[in-house]
PDB file of C-alpha atoms and ligand atoms in Angstrom:
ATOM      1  CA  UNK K  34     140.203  85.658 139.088  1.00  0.00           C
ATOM      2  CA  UNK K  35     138.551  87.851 137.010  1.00  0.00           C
ATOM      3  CA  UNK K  36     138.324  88.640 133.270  1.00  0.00           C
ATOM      4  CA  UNK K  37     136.510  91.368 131.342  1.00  0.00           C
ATOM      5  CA  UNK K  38     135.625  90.025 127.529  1.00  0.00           C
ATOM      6  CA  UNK K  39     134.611  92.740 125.679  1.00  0.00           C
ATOM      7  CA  UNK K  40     130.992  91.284 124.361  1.00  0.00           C
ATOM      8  CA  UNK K  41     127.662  91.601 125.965  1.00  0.00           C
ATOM      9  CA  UNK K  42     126.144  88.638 127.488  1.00  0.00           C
ATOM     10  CA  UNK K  43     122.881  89.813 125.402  1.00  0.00           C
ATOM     11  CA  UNK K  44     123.021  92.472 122.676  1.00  0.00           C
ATOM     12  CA  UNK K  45     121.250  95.666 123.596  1.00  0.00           C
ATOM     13  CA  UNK K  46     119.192  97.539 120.969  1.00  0.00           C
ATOM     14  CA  UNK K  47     117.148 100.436 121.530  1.00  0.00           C
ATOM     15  CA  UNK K  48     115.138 101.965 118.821  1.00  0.00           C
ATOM     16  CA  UNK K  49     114.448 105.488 120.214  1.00  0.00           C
ATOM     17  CA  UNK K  50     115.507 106.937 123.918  1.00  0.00           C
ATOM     18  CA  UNK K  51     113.946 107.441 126.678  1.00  0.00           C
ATOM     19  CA  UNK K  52     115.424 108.930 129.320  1.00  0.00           C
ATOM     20  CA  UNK K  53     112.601 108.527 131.792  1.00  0.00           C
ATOM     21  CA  UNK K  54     112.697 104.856 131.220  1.00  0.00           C
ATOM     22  CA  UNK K  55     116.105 104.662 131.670  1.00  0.00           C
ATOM     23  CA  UNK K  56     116.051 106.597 134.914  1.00  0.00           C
ATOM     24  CA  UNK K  57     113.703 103.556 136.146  1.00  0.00           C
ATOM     25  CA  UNK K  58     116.038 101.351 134.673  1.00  0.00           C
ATOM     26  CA  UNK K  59     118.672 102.369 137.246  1.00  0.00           C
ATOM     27  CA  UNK K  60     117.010 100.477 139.727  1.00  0.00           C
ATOM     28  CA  UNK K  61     118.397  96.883 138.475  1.00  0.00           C
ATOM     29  CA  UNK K  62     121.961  98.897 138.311  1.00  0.00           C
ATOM     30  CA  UNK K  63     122.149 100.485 141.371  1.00  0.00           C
ATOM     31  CA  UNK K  64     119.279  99.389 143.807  1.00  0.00           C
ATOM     32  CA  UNK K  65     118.119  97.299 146.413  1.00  0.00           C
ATOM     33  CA  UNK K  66     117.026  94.212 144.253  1.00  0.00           C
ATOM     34  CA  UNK K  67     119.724  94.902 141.223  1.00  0.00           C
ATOM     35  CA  UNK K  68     122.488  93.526 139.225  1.00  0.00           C
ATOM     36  CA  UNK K  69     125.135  94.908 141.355  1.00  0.00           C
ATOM     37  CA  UNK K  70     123.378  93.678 144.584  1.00  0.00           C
ATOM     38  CA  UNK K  71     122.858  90.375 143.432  1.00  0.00           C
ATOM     39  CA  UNK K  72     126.636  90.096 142.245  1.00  0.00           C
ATOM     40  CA  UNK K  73     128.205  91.080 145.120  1.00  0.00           C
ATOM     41  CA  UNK K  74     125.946  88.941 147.497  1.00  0.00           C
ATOM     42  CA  UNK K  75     126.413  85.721 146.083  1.00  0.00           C
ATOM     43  CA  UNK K  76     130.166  86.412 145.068  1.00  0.00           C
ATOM     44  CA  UNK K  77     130.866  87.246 148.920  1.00  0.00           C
ATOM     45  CA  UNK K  78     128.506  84.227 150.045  1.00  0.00           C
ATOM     46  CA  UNK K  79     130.823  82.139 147.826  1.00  0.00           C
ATOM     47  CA  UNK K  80     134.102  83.067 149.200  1.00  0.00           C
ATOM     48  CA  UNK K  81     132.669  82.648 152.899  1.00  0.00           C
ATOM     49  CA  UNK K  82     131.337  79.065 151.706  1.00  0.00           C
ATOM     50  CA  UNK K  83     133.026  75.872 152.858  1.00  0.00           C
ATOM     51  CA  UNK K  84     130.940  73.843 150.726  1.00  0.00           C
ATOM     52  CA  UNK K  85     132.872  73.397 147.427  1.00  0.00           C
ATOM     53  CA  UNK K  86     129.701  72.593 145.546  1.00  0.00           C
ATOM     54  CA  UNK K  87     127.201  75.033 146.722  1.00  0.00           C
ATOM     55  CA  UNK K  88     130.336  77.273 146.385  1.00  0.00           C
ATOM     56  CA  UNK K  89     130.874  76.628 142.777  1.00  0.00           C
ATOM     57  CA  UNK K  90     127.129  77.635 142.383  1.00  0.00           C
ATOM     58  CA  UNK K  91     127.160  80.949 144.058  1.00  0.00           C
ATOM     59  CA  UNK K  92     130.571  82.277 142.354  1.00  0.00           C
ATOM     60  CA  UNK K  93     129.193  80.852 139.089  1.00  0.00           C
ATOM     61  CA  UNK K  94     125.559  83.240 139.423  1.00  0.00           C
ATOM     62  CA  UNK K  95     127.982  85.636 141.055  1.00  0.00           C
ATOM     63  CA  UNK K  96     129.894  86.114 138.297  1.00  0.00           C
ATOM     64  CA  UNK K  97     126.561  85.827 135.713  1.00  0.00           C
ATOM     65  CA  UNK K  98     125.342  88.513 137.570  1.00  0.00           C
ATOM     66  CA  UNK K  99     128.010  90.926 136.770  1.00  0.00           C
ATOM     67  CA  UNK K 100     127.569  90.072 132.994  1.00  0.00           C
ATOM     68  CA  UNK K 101     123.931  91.295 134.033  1.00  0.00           C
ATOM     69  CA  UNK K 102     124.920  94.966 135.304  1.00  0.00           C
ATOM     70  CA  UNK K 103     127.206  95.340 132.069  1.00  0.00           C
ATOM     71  CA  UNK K 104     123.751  94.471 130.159  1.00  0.00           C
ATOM     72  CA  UNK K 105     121.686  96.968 132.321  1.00  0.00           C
ATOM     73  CA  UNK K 106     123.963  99.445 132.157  1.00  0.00           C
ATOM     74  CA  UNK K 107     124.504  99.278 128.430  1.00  0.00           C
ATOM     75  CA  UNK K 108     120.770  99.733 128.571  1.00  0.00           C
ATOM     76  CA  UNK K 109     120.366 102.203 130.917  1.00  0.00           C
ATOM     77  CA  UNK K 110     123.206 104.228 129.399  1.00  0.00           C
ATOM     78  CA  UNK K 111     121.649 104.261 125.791  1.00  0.00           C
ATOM     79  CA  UNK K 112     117.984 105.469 127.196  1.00  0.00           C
ATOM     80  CA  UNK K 113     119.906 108.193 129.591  1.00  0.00           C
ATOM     81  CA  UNK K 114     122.398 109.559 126.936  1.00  0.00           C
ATOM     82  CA  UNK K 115     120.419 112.697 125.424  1.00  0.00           C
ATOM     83  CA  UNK K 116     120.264 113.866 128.475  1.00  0.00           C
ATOM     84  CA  UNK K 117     123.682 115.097 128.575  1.00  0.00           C
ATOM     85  CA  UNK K 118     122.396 117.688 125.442  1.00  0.00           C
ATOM     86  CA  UNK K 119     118.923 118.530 125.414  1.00  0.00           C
ATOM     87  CA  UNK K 120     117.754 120.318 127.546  1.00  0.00           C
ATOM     88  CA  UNK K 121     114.248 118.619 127.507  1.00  0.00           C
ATOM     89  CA  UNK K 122     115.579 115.377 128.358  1.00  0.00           C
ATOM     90  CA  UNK K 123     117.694 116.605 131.378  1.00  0.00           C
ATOM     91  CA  UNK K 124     114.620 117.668 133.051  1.00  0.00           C
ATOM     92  CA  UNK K 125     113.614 113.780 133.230  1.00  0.00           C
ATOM     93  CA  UNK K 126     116.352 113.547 136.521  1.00  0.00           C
ATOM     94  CA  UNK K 127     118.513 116.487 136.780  1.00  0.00           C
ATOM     95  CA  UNK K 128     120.923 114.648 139.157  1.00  0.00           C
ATOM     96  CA  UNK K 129     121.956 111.907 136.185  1.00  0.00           C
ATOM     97  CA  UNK K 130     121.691 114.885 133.683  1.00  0.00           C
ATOM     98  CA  UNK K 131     123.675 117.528 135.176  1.00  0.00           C
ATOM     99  CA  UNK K 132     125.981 115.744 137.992  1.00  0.00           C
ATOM    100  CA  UNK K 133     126.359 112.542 135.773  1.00  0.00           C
ATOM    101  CA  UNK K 134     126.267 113.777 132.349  1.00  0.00           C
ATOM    102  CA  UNK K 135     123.348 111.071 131.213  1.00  0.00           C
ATOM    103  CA  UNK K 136     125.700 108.449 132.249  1.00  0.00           C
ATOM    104  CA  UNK K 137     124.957 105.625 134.854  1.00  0.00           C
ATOM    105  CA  UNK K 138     126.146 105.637 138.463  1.00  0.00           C
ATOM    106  CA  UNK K 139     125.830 103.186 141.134  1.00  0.00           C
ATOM    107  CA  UNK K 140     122.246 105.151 142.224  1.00  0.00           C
ATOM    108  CA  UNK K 141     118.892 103.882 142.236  1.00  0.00           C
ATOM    109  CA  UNK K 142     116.087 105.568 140.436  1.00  0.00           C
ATOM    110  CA  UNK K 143     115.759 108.047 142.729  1.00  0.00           C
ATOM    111  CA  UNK K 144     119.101 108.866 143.011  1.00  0.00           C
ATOM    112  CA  UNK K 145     119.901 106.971 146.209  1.00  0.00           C
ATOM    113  CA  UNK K 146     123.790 105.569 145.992  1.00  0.00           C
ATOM    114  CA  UNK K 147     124.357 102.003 146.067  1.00  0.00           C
ATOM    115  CA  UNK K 148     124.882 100.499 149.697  1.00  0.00           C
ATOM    116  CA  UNK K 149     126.213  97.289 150.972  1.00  0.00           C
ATOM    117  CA  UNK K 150     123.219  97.552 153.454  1.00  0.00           C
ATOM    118  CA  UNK K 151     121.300  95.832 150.473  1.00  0.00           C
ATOM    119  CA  UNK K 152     123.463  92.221 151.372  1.00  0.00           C
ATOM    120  CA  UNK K 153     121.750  89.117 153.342  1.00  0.00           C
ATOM    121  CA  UNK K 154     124.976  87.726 153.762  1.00  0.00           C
ATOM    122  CA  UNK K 155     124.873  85.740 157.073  1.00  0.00           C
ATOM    123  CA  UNK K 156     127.652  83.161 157.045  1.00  0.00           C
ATOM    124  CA  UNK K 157     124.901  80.492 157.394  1.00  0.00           C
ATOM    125  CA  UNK K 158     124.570  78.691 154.284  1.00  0.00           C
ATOM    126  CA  UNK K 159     120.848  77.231 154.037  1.00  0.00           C
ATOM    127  CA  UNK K 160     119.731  81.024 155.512  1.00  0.00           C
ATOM    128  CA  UNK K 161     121.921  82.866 152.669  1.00  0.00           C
ATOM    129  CA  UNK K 162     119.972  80.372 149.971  1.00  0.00           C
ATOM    130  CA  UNK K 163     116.892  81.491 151.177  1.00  0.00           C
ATOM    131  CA  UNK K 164     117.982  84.947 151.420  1.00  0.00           C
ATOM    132  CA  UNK K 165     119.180  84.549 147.952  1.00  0.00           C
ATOM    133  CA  UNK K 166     115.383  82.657 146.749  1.00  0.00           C
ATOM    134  CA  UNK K 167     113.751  86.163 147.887  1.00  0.00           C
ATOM    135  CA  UNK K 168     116.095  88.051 146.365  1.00  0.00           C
ATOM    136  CA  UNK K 169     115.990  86.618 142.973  1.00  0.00           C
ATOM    137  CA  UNK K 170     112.052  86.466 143.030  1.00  0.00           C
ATOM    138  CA  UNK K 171     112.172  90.703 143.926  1.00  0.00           C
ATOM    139  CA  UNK K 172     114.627  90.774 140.858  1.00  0.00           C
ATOM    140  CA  UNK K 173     112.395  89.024 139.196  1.00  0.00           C
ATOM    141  CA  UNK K 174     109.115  90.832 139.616  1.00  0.00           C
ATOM    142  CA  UNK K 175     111.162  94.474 139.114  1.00  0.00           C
ATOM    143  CA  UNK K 176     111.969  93.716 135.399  1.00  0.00           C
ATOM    144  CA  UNK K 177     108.112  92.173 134.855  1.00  0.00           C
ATOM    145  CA  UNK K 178     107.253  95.629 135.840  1.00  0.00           C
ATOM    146  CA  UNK K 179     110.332  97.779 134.078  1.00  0.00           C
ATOM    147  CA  UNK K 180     109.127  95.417 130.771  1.00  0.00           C
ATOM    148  CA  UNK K 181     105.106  96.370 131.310  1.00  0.00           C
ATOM    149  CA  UNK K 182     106.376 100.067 131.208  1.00  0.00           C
ATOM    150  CA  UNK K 183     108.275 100.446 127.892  1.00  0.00           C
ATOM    151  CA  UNK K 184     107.123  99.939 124.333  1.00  0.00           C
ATOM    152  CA  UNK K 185     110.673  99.419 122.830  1.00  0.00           C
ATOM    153  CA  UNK K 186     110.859  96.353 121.663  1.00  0.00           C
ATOM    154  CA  UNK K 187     114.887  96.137 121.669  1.00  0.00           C
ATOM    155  CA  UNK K 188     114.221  96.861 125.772  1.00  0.00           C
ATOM    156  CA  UNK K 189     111.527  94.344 125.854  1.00  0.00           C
ATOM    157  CA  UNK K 190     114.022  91.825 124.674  1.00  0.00           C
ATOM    158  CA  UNK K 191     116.922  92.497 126.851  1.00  0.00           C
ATOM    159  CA  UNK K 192     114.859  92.640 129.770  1.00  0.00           C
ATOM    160  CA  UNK K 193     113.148  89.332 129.028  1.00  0.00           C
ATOM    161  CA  UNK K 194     116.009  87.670 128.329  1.00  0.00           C
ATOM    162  CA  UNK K 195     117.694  89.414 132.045  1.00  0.00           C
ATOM    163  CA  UNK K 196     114.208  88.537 133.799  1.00  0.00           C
ATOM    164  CA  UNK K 197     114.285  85.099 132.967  1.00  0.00           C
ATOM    165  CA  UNK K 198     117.575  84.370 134.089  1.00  0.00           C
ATOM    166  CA  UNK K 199     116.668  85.679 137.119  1.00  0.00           C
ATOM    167  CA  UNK K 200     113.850  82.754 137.176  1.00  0.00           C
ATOM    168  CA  UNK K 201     116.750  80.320 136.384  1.00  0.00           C
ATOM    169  CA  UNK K 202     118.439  81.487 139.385  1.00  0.00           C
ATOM    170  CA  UNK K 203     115.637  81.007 141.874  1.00  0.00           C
ATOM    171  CA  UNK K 204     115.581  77.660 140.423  1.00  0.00           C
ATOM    172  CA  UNK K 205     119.088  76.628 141.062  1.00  0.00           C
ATOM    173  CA  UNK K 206     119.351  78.083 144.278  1.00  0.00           C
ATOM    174  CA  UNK K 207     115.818  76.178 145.623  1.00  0.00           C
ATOM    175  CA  UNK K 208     117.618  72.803 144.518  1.00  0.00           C
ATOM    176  CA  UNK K 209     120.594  74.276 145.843  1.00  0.00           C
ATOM    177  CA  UNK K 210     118.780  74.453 149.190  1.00  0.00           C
ATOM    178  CA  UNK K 211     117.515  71.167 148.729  1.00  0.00           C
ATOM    179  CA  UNK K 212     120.593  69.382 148.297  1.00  0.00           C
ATOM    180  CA  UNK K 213     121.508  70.241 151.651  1.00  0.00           C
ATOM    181  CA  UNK K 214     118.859  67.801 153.208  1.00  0.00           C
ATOM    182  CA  UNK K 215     117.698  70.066 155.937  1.00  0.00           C
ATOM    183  CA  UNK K 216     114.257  70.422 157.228  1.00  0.00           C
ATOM    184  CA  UNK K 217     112.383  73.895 156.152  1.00  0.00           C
ATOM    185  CA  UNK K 218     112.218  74.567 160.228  1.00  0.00           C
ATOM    186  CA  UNK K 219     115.618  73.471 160.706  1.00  0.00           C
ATOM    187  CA  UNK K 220     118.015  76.476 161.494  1.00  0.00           C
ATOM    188  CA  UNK K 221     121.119  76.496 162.518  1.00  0.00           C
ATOM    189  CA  UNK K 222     121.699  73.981 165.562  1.00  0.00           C
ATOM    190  CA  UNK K 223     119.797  75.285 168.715  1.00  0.00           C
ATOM    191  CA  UNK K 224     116.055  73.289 168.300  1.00  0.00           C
ATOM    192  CA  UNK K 225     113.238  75.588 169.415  1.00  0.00           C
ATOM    193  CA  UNK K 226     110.798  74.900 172.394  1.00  0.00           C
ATOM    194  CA  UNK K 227     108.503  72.242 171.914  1.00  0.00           C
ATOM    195  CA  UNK K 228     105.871  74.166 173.723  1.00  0.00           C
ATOM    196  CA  UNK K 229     106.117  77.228 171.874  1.00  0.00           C
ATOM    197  CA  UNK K 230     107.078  76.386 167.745  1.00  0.00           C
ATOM    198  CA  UNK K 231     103.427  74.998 167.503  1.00  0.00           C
ATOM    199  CA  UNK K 232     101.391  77.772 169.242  1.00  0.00           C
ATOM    200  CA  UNK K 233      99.597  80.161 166.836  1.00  0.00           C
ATOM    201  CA  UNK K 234      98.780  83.235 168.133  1.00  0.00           C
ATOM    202  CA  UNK K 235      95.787  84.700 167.086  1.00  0.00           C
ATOM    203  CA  UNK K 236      97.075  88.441 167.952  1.00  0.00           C
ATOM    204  CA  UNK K 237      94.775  90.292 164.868  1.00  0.00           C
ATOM    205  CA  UNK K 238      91.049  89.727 165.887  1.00  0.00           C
ATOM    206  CA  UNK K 239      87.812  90.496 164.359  1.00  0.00           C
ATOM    207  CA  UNK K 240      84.572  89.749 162.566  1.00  0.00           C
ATOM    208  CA  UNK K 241      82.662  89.582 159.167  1.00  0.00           C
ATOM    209  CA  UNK K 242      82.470  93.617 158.373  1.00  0.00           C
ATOM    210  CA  UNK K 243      85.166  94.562 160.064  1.00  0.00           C
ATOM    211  CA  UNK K 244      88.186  95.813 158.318  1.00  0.00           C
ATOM    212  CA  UNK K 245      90.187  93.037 157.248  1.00  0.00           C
ATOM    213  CA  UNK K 246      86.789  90.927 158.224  1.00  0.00           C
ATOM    214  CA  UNK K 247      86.528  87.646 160.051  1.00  0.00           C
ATOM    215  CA  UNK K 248      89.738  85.739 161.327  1.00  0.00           C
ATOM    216  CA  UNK K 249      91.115  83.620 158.446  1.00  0.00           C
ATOM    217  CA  UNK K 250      91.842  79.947 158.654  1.00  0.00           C
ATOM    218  CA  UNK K 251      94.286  77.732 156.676  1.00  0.00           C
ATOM    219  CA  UNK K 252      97.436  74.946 156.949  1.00  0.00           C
ATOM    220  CA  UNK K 253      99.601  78.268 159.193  1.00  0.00           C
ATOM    221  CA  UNK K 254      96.983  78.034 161.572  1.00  0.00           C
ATOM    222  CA  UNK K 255      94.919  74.789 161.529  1.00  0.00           C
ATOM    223  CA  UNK K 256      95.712  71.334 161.377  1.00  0.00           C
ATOM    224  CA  UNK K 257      98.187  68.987 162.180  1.00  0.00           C
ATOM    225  CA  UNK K 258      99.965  70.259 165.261  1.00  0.00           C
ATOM    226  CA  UNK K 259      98.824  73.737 165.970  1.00  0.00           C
ATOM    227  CA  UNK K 260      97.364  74.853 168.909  1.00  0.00           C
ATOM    228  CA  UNK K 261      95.263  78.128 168.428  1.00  0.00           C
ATOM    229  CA  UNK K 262      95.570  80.678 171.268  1.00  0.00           C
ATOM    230  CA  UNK K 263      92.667  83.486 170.562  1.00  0.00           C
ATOM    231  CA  UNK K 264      93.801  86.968 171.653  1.00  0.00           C
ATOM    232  CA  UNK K 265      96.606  86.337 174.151  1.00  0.00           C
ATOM    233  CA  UNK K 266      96.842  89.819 175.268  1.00  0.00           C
ATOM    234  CA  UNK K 267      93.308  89.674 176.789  1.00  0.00           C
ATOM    235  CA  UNK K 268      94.150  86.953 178.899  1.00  0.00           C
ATOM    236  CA  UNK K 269      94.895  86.546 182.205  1.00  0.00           C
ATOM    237  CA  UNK K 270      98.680  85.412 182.460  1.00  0.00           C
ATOM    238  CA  UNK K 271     101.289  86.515 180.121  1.00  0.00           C
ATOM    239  CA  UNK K 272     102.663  83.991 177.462  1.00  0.00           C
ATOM    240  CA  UNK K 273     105.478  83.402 179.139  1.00  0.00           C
ATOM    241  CA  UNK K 274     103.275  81.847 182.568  1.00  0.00           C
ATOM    242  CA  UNK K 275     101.383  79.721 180.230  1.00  0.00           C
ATOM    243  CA  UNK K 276     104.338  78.351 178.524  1.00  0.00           C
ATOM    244  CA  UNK K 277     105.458  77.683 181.573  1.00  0.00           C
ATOM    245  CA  UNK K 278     102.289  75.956 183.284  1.00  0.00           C
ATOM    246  CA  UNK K 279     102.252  73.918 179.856  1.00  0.00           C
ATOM    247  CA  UNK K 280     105.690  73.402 179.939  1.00  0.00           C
ATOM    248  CA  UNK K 281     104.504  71.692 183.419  1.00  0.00           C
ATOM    249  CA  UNK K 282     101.161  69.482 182.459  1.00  0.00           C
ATOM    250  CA  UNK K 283      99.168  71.983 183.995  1.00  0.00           C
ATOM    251  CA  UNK K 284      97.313  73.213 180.807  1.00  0.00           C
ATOM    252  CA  UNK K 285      96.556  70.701 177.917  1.00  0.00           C
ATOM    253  CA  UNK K 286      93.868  72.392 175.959  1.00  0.00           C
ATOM    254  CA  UNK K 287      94.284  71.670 171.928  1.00  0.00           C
ATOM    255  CA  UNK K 288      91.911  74.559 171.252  1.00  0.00           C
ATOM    256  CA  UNK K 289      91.879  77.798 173.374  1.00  0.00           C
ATOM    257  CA  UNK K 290      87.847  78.260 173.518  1.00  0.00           C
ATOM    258  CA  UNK K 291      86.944  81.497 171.802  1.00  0.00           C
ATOM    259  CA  UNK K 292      86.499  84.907 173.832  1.00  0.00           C
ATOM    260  CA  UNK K 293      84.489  88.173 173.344  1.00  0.00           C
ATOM    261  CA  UNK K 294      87.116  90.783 172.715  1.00  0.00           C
ATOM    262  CA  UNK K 295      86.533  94.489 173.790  1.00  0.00           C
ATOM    263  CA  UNK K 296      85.993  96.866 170.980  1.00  0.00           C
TER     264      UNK K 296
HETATM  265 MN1   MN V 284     120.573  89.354 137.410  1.00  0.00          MN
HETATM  266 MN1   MN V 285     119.857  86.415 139.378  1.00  0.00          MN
END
C-alpha cells in the first residue's frame, strides 16, 4: 500500500536557477542510475522475494527511493522553471522548454525517456543484491559529480544529503548479501568446472613500452590456486582440448612457460 504525505523527505532550496543544471539534474529523475530506476528495481525485487527479511529491506529502500525522485524532482523542477518564459533559458534544452514547459518528465539529460531496460531484476536474490551494490555505487558517484558542478549551496545540500543515502544503501544491501551466508563464487546451484574456474587466461599480451605496457600481476591472476595460461590463442589446441586432456591427467603444468608472441 501506498501513501503520498505531502512533505519532502529533505527541503529543497535554491537560491538562483539554473536551467542548465537542472537539465543535468534530470539524470537522477529519469536515467539509467536514478531515483525512479532505483525505486522500481528494488520495489519489484521485493515483491518477487520469498525471503521476508531481505524482503522487508528492499520494499523499505524501495519505497525511500521514491521519497528520493519527489526530492529530485522538486529540484530539478525549480532549476528548469524559467524556462517555460525566457527565452534565454529555453535555449538551455529546447525539448524540456518547449515540449515540457520547464517541467520534469521521466527523460534523462539528454532527453532519452525512461525505460524499464534500466532494471537488473533477475529473480535470483544474492545476484539482484549485487546488482543492486553496483547500482547504488553509480548513484552514488552521479550526484558526487552533479554536486562538483553547481555552486548553489541550497543544491549542494539536497544533493549531499540524497548522495549519502545512497552510501547508506550500498551499505545495507552488502550486509544484506552477507546475511545470506553464500560464498562470493557461489551462484545459483550448478558448481562450475574444477578445471576451468581457476585458469587465468592471459588473452591481452605485451611488454614494457607497449601500449598498456607489460602484463600486470596481482591476487586475479597469481597466487593461491591460479594457473596462468599465456596467450591461448597462439597455441596449439583450442581451450576446449586442453580442458579436456587436463580434465584427463594428461597435462599438470601449474605455470604455462612463457612464449614469444607475433607482433
Ligand atoms: Mn536514491
Ligand atoms: Mn539508493
Amino acid at each position: 500500500m501506498y501513501h503520498h504525505v505531502k512533505k519532502l523527505m529533505f527541503t529543497v532550496d535554491v537560491g538562483t536557477p539554473d536551467p542548465r543544471f537542472g537539465n543535468m539534474l534530470l539524470e537522477q529523475f529519469g536515467g539509467a542510475n536514478g531515483e525512479l530506476a532505483a525505486a522500481m528495481q528494488y520495489s519489484i525485487q521485493g515483491i518477487n522475494c520469498d525471503d521476508p527479511a531481505i524482503r522487508d529491506l528492499l520494499m523499505d529502500i524501495g519505497t525511500e527511493e521514491l521519497s528520493h525522485l519527489e526530492v529530485i524532482g522538486a529540484l530539478a523542477r525549480m532549476h528548469l522553471k524559467p524556462m517555460k518564459t525566457d527565452r534565454e533559458a529555453a535555449e538551455a534544452d529546447p525539448l524540456v522548454a518547449i515540449a515540457g514547459g520547464g517541467g520534469v518528465t521521466l527523460c534523462n539529460s539528454m532527453g532519452n525517456a525512461w525505460t524499464a531496460d534500466y532494471l537488473k531484476i533477475t529473480g535470483e536474490l544474492d545476484v539482484d543484491l549485487r546488482s543492486n551494490i553496483a547500482a547504488e555505487a553509480r548513484a552514488k558517484i552521479v550526484y558526487e559529480r552533479l554536486i562538483n558542478f553547481t555552486d548553489d549551496a541550497g543544491t549542494k545540500d539536497a544533493l549531499q544529503f540524497l548522495m549519502t543515502r545512497e552510501i547508506t544503501h550500498l551499505k545495507a544491501f552488502t550486509l544484506g548479501l552477507e546475511s545470506l551466508g553464500k560464498h562470493y563464487l557461489s551462484i545459483g546451484q550448478i558448481p562450475p568446472s574444477k578445471e576451468v574456474v581457476n585458469l587465468y587466461f592471459n588473452d591481452s599480451t605485451g611488454e614494457d613500452g607497449d601500449d598498456g605496457a607489460a602484463d600486470a600481476t596481482g591476487p586475479w591472476n597469481e597466487g593461491d590456486d591460479w594457473e596462468v595460461c599465456d596467450s591461448p590463442a597462439f597455441e596449439p589446441t583450442t581451450r576446449q582440448d586442453s580442458v579436456r586432456a587436463k580434465s584427463n591427467g594428461k597435462v599438470g603444468a601449474k605455470k604455462a612457460p612463457k612464449k614469444a608472441v607475433p607482433k
